[in-house]
XYZ file of C-alpha atoms in Angstrom:
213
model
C 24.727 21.818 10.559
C 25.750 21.781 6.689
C 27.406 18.728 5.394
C 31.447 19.472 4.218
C 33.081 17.502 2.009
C 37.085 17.837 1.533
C 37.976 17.509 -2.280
C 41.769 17.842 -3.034
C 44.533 17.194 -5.436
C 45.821 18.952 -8.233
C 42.746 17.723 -10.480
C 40.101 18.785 -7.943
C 38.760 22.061 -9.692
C 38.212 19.935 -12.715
C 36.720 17.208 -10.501
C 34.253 20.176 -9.569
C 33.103 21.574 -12.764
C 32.013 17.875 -13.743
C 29.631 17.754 -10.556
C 28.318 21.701 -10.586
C 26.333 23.526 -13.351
C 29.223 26.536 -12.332
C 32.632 26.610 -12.976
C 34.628 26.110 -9.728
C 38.063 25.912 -10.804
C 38.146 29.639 -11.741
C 38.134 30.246 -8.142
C 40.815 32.788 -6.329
C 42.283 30.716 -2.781
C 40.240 32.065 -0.114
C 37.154 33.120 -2.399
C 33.788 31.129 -2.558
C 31.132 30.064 -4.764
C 27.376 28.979 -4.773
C 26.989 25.936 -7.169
C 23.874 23.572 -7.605
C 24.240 20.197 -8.077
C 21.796 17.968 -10.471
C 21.641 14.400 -11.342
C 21.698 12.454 -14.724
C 17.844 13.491 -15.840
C 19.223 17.704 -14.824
C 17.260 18.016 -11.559
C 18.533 19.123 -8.514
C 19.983 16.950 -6.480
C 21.570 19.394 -3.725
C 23.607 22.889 -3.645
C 25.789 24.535 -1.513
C 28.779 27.050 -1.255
C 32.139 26.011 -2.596
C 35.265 27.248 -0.888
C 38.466 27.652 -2.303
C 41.245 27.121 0.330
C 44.479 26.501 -1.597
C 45.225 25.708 -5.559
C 44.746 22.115 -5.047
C 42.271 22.104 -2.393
C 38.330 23.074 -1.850
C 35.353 22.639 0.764
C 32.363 21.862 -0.402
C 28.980 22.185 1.897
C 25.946 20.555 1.351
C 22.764 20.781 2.830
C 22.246 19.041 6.254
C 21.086 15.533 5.271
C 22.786 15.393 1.800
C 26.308 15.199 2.595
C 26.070 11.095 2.138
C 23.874 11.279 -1.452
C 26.723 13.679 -2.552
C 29.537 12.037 -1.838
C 28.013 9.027 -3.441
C 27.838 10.779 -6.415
C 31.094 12.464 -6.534
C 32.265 8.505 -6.452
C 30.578 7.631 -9.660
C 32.298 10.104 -11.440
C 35.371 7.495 -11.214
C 34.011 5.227 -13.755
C 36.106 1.775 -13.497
C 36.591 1.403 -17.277
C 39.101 4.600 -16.983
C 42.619 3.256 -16.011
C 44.001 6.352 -16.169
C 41.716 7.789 -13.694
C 42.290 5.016 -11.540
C 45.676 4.541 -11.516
C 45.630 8.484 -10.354
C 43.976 7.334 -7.466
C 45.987 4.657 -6.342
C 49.064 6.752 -6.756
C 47.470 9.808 -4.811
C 45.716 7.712 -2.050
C 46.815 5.991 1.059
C 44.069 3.667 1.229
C 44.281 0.480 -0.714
C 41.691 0.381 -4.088
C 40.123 -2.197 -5.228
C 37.988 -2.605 -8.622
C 35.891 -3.817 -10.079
C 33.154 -5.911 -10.163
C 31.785 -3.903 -13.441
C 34.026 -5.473 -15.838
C 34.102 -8.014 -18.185
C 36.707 -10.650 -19.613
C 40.274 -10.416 -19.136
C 40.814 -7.862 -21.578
C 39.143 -5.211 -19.316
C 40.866 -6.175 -16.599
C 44.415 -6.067 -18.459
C 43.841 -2.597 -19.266
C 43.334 -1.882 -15.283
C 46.601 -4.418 -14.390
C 48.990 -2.601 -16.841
C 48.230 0.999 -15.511
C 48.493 -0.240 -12.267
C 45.579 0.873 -10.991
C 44.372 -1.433 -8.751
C 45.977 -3.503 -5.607
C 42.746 -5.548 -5.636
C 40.747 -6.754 -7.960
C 36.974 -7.683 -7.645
C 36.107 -10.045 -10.661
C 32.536 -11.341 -10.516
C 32.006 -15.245 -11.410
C 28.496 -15.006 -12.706
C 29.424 -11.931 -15.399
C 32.804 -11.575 -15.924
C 33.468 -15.090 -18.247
C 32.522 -17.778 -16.243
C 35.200 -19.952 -13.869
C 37.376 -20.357 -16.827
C 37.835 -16.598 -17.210
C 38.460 -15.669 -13.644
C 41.052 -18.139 -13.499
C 43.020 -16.234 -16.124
C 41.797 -13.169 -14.966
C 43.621 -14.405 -11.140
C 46.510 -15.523 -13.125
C 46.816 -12.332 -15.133
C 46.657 -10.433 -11.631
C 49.189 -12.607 -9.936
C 52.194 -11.548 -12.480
C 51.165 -8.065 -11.288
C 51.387 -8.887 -7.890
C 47.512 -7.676 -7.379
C 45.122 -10.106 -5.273
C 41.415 -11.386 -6.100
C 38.986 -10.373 -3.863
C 35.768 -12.156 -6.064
C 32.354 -9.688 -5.706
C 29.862 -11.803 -4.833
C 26.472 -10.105 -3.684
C 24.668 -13.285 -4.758
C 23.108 -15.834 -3.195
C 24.361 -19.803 -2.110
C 25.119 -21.168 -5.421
C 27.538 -18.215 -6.445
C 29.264 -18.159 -3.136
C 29.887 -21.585 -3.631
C 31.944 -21.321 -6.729
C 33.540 -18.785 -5.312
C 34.801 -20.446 -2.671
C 36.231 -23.016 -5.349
C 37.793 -20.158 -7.043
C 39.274 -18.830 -4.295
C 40.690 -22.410 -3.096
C 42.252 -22.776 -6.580
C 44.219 -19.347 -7.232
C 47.020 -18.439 -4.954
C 46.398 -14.392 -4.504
C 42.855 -15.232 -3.263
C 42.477 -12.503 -0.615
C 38.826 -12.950 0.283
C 35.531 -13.010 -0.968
C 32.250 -10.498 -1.002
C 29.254 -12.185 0.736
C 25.652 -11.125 1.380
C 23.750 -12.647 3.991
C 21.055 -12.301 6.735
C 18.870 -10.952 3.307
C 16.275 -13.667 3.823
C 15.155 -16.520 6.385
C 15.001 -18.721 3.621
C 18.722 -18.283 2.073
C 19.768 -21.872 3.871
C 16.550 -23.931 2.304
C 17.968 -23.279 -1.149
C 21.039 -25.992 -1.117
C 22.246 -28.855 0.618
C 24.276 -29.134 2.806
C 23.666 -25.214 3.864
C 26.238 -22.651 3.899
C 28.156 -23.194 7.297
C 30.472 -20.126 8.634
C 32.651 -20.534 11.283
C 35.113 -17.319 12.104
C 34.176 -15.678 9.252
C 35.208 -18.703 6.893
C 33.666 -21.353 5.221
C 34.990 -24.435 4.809
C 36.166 -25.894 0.636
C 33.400 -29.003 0.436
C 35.021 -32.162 -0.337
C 32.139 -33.411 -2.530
C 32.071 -33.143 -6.765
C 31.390 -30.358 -8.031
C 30.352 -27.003 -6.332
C 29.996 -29.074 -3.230
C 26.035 -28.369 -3.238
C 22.570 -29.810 -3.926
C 19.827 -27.511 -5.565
C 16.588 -28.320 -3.204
């Protein structure tokens, strides 16, 4: 079974010639198209036929076990440095978007607060400024009425200044974590990371709350 892939809105033919080496926004409703799909370095990545079933909606096919790399890849052609593009989204979508853990200082993330293109925001500790930087960045977010949701696919000493972050602003919503990675992942601090419910409790102790071992 071939992989389909609904692409709508009044952008999508656009959206299409980006991702094929043909033109699919030329296309009559109820006509169809072959179109190859490559990556960055030009090779192939997948193909498939391209049906055109109304002005601001196609159906794309891919083959059987590509359907997932594809629609990865029609994502990162929504780069979070474009606003505009963003802001599209949230107006056009039903489903709550969140960005970005890509960006840097608070001037990035001003650009994504005044187009309003985000109802969460994913601010990283360890690259976008430091503590000091997501705090304005939370504060910036809060006039907005946008929540912090800090990215966090690090290990035990990030999470916990997250979780000092997050105990400090008031539109924390709730924080990225990675675990089970490694057996080792409690040896690195004392006390260890303790969760209980899917929290984890603020540590009472100076600083981050934690020992290096």
């Amino acid at each position: 079974t071939l992989g389909k892939i609904d692409v709508k809105g009044r952008d999508a033919g656009a959206f299409l010639d980006r991702l094929y080496t043909g033109v699919m926004s030329t296309l009559k409703p109820g006509r169809a198209r072959y179109g190859v799909m490559c990556k960055a370095d030009g090779m192939v990545m997948d193909d498939g036929v391209v049906l055109r079933l109304a002005d601001d909606h196609f159906m794309t096919t891919t083959t059987t076990g590509g359907a997932a790399g594809v629609l990865d890849w029609m994502e990162d052609f929504l780069q979070p440095e474009s606003a505009q593009d963003l802001a599209r989204l949230v107006r056009e979508s039903r489903v709550p978007q969140t960005v970005s853990e890509r960006l840097f200082t608070r001037h990035a993330y001003r650009r994504i607060l005044d187009a309003d293109a985000a109802h969460v925001i994913m601010p990283d500790v360890k690259h976008c400024g430091g503590l000091l930087e997501l705090t304005h960045i939370a504060a910036a977010a809060e006039q907005e009425g946008v929540e912090v949701a800090p990215h966090n696919p690090s290990g035990p000493v990030s999470t916990a200044a997250g979780v000092q972050m997050g105990a400090s602003i008031p539109n924390f919503r709730y924080m990225e974590l990675q675990w089970g990675e490694t057996s080792w992942r409690g040896d690195l601090v004392s006390p260890a990371e303790r969760f209980e419910r899917g929290m984890i409790r603020v540590p009472d102790r100076p600083g981050f709350g934690i020992k290096l071992n």
